[in-house]
mmCIF file of N, CA and C in Angstrom:
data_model
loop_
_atom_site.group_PDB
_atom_site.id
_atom_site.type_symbol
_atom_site.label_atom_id
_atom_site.label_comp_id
_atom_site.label_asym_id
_atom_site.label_seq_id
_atom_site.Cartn_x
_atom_site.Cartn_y
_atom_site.Cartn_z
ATOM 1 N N UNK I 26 -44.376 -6.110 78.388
ATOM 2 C CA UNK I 26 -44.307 -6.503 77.005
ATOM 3 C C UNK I 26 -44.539 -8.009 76.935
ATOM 4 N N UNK I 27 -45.159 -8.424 75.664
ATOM 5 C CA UNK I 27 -45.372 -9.801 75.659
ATOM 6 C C UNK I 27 -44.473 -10.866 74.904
ATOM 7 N N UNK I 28 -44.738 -11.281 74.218
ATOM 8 C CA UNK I 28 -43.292 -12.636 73.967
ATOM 9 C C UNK I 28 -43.434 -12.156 72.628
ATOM 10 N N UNK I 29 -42.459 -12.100 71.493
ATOM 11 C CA UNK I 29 -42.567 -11.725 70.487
ATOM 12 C C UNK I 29 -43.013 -12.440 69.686
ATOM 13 N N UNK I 30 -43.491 -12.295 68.909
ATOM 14 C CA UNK I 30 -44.303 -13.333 67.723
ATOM 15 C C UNK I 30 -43.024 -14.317 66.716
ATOM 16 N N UNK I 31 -43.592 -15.428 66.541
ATOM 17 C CA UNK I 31 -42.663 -16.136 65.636
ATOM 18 C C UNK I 31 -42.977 -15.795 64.527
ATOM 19 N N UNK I 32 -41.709 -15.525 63.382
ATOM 20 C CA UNK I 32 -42.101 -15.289 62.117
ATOM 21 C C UNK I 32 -43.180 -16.792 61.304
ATOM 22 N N UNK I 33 -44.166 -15.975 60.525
ATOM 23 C CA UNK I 33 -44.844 -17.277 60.289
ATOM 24 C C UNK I 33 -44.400 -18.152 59.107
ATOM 25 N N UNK I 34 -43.415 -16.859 58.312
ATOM 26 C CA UNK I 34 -43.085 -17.164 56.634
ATOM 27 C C UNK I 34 -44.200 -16.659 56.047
ATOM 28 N N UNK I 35 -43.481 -16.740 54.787
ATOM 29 C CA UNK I 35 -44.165 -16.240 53.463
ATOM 30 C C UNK I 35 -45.643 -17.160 53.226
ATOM 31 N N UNK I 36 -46.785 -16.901 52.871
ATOM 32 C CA UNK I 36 -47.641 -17.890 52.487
ATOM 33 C C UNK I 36 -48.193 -17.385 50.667
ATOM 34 N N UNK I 37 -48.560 -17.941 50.164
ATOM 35 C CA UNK I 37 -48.721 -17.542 48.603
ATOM 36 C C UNK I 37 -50.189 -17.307 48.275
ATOM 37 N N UNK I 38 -50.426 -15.727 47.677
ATOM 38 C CA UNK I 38 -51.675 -15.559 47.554
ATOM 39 C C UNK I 38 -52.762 -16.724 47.042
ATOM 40 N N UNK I 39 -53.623 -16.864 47.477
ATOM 41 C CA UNK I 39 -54.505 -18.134 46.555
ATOM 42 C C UNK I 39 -55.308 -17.303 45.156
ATOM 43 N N UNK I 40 -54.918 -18.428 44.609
ATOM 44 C CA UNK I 40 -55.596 -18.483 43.063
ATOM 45 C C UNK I 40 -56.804 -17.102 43.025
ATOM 46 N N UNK I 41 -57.682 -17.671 43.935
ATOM 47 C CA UNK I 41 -59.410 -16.961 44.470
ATOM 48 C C UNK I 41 -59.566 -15.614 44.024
ATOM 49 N N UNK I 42 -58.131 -15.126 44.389
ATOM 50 C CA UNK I 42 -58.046 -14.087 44.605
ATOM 51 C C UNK I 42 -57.100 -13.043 44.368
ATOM 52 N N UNK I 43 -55.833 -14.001 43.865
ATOM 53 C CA UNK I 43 -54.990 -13.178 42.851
ATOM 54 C C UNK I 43 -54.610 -13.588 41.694
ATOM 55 N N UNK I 44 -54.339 -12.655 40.646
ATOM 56 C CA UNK I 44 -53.575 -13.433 39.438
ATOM 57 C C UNK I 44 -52.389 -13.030 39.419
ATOM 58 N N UNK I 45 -51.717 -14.025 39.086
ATOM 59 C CA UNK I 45 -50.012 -13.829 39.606
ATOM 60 C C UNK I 45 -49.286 -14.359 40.597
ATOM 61 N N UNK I 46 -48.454 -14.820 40.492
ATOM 62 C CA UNK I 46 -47.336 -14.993 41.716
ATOM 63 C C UNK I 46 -47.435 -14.013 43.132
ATOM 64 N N UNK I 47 -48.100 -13.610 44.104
ATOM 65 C CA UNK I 47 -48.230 -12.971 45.092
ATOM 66 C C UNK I 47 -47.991 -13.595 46.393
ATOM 67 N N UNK I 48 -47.362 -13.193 47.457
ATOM 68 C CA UNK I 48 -46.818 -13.671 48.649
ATOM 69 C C UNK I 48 -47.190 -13.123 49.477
ATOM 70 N N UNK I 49 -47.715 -12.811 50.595
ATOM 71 C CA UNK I 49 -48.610 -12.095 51.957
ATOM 72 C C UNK I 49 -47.632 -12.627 53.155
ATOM 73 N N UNK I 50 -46.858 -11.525 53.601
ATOM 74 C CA UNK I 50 -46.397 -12.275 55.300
ATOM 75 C C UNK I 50 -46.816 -11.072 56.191
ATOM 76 N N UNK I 51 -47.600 -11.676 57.030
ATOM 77 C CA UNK I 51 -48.898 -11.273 58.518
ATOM 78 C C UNK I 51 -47.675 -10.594 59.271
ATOM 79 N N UNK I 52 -48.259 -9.310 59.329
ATOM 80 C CA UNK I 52 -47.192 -8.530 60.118
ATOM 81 C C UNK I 52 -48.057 -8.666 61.503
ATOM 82 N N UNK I 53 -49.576 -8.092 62.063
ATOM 83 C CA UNK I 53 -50.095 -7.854 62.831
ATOM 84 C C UNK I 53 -51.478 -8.430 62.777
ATOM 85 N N UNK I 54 -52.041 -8.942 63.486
ATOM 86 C CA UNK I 54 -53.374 -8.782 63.618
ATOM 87 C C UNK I 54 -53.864 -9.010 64.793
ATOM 88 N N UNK I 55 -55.212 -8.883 65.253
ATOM 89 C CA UNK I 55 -55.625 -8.594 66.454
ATOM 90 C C UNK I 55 -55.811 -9.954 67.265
ATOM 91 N N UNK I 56 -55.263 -9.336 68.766
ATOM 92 C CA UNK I 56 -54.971 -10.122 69.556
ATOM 93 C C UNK I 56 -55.947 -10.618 71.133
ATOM 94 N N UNK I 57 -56.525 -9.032 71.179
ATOM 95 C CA UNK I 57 -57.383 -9.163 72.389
ATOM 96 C C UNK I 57 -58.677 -8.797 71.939
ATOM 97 N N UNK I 58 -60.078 -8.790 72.816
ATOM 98 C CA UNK I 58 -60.992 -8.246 72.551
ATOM 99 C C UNK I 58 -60.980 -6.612 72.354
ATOM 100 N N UNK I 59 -61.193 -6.502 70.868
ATOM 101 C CA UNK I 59 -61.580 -4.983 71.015
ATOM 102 C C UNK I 59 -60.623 -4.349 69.507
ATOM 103 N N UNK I 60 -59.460 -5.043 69.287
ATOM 104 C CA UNK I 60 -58.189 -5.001 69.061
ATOM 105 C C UNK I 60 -59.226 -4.900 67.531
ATOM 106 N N UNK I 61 -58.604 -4.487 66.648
ATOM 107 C CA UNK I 61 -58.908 -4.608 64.829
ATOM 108 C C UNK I 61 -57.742 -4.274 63.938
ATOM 109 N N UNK I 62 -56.800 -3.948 64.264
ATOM 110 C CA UNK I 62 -55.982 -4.254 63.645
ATOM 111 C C UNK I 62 -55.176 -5.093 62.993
ATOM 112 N N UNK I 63 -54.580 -5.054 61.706
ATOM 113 C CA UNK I 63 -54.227 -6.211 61.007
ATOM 114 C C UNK I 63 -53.104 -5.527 59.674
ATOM 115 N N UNK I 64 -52.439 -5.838 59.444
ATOM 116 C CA UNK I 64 -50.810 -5.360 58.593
ATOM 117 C C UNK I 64 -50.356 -6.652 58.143
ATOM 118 N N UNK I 65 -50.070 -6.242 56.513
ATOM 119 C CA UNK I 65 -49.506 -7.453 56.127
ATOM 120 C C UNK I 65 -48.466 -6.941 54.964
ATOM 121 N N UNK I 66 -47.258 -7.725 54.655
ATOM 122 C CA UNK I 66 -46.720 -6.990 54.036
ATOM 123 C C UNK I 66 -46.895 -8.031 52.712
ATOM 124 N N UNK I 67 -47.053 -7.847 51.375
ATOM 125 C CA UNK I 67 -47.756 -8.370 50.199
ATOM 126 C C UNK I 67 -46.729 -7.613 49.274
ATOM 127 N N UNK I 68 -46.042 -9.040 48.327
ATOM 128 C CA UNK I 68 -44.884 -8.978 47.544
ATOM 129 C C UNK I 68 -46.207 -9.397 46.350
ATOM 130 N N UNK I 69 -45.860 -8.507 45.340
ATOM 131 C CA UNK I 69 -46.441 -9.001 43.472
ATOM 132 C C UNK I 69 -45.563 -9.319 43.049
ATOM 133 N N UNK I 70 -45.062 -10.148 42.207
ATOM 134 C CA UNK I 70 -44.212 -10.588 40.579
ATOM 135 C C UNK I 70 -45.031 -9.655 39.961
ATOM 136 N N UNK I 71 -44.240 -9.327 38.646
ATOM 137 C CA UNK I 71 -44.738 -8.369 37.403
ATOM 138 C C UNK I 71 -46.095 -9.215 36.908
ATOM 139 N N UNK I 72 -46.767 -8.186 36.824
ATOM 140 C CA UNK I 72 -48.339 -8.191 36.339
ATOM 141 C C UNK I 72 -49.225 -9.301 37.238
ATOM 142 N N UNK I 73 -48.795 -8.888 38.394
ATOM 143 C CA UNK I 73 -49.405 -10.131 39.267
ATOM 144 C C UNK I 73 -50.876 -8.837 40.109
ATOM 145 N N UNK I 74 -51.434 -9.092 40.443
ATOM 146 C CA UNK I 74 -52.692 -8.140 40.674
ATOM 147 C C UNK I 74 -53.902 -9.217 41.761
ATOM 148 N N UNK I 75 -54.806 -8.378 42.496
ATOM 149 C CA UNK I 75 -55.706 -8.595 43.190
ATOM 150 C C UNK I 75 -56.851 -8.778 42.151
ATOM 151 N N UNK I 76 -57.800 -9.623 42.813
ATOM 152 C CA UNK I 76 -59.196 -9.662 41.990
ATOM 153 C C UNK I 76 -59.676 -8.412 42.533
ATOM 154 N N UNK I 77 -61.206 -8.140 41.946
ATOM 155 C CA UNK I 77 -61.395 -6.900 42.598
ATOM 156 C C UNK I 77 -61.803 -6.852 43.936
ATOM 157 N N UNK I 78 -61.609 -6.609 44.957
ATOM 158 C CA UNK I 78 -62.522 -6.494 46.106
ATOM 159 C C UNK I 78 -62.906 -5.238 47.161
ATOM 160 N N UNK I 79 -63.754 -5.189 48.512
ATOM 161 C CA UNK I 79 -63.315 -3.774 48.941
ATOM 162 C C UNK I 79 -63.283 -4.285 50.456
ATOM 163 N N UNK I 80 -63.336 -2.482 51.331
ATOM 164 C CA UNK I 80 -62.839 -3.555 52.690
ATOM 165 C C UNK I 80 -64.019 -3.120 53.328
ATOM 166 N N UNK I 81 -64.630 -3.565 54.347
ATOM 167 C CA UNK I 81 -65.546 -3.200 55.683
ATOM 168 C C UNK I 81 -65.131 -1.562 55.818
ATOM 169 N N UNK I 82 -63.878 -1.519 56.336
ATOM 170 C CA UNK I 82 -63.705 -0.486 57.102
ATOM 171 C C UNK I 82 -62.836 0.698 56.425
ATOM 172 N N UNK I 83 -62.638 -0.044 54.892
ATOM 173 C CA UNK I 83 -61.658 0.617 53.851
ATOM 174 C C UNK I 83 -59.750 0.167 54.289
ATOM 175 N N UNK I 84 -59.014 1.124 53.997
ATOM 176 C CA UNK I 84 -57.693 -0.161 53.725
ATOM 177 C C UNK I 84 -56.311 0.884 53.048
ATOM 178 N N UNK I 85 -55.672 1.388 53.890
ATOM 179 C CA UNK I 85 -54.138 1.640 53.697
ATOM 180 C C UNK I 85 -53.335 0.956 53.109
ATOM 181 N N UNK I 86 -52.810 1.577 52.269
ATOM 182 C CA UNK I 86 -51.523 0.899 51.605
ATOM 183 C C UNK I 86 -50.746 1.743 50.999
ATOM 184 N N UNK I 87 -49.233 1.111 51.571
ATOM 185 C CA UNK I 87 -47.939 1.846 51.547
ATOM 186 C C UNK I 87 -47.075 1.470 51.007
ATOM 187 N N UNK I 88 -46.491 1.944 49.883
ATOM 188 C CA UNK I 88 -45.605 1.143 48.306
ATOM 189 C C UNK I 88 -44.428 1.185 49.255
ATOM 190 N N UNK I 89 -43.675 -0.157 49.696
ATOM 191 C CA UNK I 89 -42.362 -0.498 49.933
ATOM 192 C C UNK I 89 -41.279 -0.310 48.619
ATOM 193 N N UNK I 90 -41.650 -0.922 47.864
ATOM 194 C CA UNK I 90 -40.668 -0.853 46.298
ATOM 195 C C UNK I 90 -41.657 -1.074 45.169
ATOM 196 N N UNK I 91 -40.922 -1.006 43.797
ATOM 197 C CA UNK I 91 -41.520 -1.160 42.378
ATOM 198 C C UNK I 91 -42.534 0.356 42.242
ATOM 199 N N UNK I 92 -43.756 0.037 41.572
ATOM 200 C CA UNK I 92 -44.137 0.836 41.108
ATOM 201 C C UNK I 92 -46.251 -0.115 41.417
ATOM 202 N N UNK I 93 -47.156 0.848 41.962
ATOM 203 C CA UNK I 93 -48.428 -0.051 42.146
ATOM 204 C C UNK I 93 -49.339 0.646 41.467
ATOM 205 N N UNK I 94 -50.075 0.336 40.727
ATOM 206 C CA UNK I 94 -51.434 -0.059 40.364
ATOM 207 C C UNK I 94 -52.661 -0.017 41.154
ATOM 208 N N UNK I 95 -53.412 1.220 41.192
ATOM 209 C CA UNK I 95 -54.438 0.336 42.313
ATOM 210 C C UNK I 95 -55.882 1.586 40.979
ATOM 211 N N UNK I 96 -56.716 0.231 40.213
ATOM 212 C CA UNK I 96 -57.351 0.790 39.695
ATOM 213 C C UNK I 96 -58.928 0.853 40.474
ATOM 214 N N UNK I 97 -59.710 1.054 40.028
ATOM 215 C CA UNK I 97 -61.202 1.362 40.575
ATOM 216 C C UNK I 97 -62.534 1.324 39.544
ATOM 217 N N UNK I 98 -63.538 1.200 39.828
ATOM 218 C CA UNK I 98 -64.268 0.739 38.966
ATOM 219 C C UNK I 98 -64.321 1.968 38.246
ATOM 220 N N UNK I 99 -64.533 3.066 38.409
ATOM 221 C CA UNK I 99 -64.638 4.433 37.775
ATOM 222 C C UNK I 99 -63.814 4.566 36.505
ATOM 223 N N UNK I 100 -62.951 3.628 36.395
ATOM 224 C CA UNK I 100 -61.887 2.897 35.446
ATOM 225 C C UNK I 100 -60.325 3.942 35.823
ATOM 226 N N UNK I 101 -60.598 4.710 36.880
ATOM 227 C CA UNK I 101 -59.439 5.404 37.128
ATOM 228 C C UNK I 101 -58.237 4.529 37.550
ATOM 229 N N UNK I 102 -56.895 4.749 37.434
ATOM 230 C CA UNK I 102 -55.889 3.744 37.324
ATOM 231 C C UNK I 102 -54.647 4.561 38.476
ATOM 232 N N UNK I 103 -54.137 4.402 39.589
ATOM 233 C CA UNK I 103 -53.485 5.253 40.099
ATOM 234 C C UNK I 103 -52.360 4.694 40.279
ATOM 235 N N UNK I 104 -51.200 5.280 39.864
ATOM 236 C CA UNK I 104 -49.458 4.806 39.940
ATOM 237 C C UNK I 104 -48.927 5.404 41.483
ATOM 238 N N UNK I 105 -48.706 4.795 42.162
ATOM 239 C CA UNK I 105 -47.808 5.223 43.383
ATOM 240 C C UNK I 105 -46.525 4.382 43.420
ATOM 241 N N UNK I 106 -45.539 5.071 44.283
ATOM 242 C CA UNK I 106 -43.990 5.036 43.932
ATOM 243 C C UNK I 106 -43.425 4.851 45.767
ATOM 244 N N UNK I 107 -42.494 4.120 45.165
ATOM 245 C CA UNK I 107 -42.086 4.034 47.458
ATOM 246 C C UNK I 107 -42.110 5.089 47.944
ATOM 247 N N UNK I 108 -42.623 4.595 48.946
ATOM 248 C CA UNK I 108 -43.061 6.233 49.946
ATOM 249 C C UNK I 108 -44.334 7.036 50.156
ATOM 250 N N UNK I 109 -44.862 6.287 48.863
ATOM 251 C CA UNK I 109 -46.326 6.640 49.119
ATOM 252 C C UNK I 109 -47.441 5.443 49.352
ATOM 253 N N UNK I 110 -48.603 6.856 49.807
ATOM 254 C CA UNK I 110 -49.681 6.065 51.101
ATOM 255 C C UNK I 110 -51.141 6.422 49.985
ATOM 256 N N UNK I 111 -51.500 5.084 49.751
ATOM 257 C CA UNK I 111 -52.900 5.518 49.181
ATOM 258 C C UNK I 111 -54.015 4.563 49.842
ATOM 259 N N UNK I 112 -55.482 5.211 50.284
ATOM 260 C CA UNK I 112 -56.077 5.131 50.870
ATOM 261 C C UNK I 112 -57.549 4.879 50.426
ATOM 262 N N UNK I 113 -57.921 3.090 50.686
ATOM 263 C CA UNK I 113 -59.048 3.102 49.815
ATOM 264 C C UNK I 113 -60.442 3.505 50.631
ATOM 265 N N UNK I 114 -61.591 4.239 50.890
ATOM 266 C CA UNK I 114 -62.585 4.363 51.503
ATOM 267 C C UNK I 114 -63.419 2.677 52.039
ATOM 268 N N UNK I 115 -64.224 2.825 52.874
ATOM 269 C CA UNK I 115 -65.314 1.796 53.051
ATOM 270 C C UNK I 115 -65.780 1.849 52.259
ATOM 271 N N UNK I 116 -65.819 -0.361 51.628
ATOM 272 C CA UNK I 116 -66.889 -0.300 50.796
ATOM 273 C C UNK I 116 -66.387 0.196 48.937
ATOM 274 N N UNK I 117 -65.746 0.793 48.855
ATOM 275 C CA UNK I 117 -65.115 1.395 47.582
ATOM 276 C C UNK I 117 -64.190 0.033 47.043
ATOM 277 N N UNK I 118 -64.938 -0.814 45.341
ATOM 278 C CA UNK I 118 -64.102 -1.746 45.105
ATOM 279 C C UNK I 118 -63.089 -1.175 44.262
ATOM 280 N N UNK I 119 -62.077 -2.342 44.088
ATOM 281 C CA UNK I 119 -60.873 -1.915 43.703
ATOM 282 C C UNK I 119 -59.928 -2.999 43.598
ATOM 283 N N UNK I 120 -58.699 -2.817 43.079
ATOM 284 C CA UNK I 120 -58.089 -3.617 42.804
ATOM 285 C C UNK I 120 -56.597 -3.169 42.780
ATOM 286 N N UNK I 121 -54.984 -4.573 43.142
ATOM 287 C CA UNK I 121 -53.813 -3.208 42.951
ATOM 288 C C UNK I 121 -53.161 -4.493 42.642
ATOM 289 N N UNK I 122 -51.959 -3.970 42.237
ATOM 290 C CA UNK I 122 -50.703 -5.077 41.862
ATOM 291 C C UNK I 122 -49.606 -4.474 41.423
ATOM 292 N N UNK I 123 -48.951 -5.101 40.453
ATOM 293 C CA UNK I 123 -47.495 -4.741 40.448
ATOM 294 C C UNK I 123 -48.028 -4.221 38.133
ATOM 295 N N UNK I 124 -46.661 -3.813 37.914
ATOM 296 C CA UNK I 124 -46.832 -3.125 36.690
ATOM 297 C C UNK I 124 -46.062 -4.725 35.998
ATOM 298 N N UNK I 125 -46.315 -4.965 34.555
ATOM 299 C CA UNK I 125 -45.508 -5.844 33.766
ATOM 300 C C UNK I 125 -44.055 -5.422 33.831
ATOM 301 N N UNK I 126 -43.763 -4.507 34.227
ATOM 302 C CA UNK I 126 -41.779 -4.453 34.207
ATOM 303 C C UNK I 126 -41.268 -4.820 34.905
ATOM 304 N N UNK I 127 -42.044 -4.482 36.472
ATOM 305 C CA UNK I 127 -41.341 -4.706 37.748
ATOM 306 C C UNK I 127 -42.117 -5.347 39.116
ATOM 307 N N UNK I 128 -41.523 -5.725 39.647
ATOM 308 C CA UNK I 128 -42.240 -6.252 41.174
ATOM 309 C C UNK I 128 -42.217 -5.347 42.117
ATOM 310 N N UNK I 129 -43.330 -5.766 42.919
ATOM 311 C CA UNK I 129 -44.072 -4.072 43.703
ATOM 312 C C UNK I 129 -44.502 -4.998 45.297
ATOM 313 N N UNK I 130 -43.793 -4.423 45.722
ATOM 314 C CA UNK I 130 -44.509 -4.718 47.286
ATOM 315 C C UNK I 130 -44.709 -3.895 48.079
ATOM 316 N N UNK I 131 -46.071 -4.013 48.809
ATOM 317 C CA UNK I 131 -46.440 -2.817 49.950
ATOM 318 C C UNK I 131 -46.533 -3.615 51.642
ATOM 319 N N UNK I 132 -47.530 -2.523 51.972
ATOM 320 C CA UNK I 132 -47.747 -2.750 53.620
ATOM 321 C C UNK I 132 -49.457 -2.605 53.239
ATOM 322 N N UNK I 133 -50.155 -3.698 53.927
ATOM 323 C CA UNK I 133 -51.204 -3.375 53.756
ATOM 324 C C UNK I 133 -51.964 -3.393 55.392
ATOM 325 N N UNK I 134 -52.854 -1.953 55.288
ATOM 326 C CA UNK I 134 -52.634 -1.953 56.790
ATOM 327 C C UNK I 134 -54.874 -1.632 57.115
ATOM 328 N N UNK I 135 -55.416 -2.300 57.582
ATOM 329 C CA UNK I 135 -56.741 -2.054 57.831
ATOM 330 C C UNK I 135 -57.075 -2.823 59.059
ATOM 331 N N UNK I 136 -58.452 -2.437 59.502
ATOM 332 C CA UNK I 136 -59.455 -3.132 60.591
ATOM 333 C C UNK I 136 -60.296 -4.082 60.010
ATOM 334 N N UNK I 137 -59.911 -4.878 61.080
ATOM 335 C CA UNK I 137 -61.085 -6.185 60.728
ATOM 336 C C UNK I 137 -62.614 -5.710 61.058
ATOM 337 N N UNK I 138 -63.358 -6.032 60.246
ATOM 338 C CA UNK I 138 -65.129 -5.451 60.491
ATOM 339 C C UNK I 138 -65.502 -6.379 61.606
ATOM 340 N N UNK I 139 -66.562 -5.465 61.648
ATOM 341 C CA UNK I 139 -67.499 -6.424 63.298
ATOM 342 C C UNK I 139 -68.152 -7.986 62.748
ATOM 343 N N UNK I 140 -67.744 -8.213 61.573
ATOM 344 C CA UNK I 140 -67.534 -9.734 60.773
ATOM 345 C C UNK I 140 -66.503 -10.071 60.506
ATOM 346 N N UNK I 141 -65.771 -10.779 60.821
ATOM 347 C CA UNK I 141 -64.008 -10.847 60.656
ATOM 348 C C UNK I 141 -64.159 -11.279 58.666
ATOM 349 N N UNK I 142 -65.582 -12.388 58.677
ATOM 350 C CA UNK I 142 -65.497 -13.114 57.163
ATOM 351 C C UNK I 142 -65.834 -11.920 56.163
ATOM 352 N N UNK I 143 -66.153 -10.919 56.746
ATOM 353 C CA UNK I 143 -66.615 -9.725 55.529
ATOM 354 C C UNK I 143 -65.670 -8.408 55.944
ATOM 355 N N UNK I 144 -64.435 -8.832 56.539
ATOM 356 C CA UNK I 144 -63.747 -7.338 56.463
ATOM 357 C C UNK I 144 -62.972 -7.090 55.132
ATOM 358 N N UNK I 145 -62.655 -8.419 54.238
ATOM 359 C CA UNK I 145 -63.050 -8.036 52.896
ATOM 360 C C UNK I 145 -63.892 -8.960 51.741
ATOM 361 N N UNK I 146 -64.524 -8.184 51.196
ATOM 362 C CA UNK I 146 -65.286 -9.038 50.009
ATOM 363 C C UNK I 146 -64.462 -9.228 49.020
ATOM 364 N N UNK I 147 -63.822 -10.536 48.677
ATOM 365 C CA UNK I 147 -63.405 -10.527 47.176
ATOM 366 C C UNK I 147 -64.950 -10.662 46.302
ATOM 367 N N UNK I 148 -64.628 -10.062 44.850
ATOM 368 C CA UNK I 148 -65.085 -10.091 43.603
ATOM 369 C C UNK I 148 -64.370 -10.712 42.262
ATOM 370 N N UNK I 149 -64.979 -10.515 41.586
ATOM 371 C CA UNK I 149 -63.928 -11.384 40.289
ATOM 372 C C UNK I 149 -62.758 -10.697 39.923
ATOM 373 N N UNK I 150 -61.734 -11.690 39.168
ATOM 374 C CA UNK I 150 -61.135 -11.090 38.682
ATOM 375 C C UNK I 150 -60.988 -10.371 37.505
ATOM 376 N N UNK I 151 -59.805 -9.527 37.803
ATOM 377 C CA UNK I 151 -59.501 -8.430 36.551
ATOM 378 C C UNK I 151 -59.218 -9.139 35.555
ATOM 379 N N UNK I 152 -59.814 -8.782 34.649
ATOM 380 C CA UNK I 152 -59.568 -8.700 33.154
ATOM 381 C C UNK I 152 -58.290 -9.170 32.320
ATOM 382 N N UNK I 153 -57.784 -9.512 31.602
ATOM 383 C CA UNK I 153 -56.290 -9.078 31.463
ATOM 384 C C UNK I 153 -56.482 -8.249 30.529
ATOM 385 N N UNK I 154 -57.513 -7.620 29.743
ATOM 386 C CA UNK I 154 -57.651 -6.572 28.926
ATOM 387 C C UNK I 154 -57.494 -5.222 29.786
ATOM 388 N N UNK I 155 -58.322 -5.689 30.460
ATOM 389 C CA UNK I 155 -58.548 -4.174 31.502
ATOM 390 C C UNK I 155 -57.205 -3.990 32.120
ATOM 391 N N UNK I 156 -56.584 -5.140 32.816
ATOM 392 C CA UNK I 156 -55.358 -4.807 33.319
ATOM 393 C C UNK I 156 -54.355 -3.961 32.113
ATOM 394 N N UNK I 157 -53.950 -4.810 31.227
ATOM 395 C CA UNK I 157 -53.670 -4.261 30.351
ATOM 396 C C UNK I 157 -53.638 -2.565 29.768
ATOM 397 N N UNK I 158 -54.862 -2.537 29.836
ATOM 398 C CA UNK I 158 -55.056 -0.832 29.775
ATOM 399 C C UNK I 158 -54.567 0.242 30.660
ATOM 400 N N UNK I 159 -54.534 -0.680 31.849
ATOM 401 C CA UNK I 159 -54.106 0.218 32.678
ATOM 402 C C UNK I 159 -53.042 0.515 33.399
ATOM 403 N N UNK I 160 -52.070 -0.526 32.588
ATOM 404 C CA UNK I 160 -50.879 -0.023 32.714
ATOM 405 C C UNK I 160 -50.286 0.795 31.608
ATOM 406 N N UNK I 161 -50.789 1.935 30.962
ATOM 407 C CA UNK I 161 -50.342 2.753 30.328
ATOM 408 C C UNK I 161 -50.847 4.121 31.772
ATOM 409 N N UNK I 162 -49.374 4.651 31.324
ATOM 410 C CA UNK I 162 -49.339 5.714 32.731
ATOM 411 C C UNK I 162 -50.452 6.681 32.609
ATOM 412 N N UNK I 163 -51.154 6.550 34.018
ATOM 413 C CA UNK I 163 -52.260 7.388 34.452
ATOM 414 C C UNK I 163 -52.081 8.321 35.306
ATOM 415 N N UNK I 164 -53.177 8.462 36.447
ATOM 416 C CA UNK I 164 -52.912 9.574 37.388
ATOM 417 C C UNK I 164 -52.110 9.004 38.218
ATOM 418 N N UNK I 165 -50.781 10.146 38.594
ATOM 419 C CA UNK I 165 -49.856 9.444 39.773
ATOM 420 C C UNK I 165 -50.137 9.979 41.329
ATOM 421 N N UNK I 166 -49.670 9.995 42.322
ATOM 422 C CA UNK I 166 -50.302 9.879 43.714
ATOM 423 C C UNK I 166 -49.204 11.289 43.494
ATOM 424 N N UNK I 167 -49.356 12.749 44.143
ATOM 425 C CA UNK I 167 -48.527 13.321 43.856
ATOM 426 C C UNK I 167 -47.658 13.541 45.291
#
């Protein structure tokens, strides 16, 4: 076994790329050649949200608490609840955050692409109209 990692702390989503108060602390990422793994655990404040983006290799995520948001261009809007695992494809954009009532944090768990700078593309951000809309309850993760 190797030496355990020092906690790094909390670091605060940048502007670029979120709206809202958002916090990211690096659970995992890859260490040796070959390795692509990468886990982070990502706290929202209410109505705090991702711009849109997608991943290389697509992108797990697992609701720790609150209530998440993860809409799609198709304009579909999906509510998941702790305990659940929703799963975005390669390439498929999208977007997730927390609801205006409550704060929502997950596990976000994917592979870095054979480009570390494109394992994800951000895009612009959401709307606050669109956000807006879509926090009226939609399809839930069942």
């Amino acid at each position: 076994m190797k030496d355990i990692e020092s906690r790094t702390g909390s670091t605060q989503g940048p502007p670029e790329f979120f709206t809202g108060d958002v916090w990211v602390d690096s659970i995992a990422t890859p260490k040796l050649p070959g390795q692509r793994a990468i886990a982070a655990l990502v706290r929202f404040a209410p109505c705090a949200r991702t711009a849109w983006h997608s991943h290389a290799l697509g992108q797990t995520l697992h609701v720790v608490s609150g209530i998440a948001l993860l809409g799609t261009r198709d304009g579909q809007v999906i509510r998941a609840y702790p305990g659940q695992t929703i799963y975005t494809p390669p390439g498929e954009e999208h977007w997730h955050g927390a609801t205006p009532e409550d704060f929502m944090s997950h596990l976000a768990v994917l592979d870095q692409g054979d480009d570390p700078a494109t394992t994800t593309v951000w895009l612009e951000h959401v709307e606050d109209a669109d956000y807006l809309r879509s926090t009226i309850p939609g399809e839930e993760i069942p």
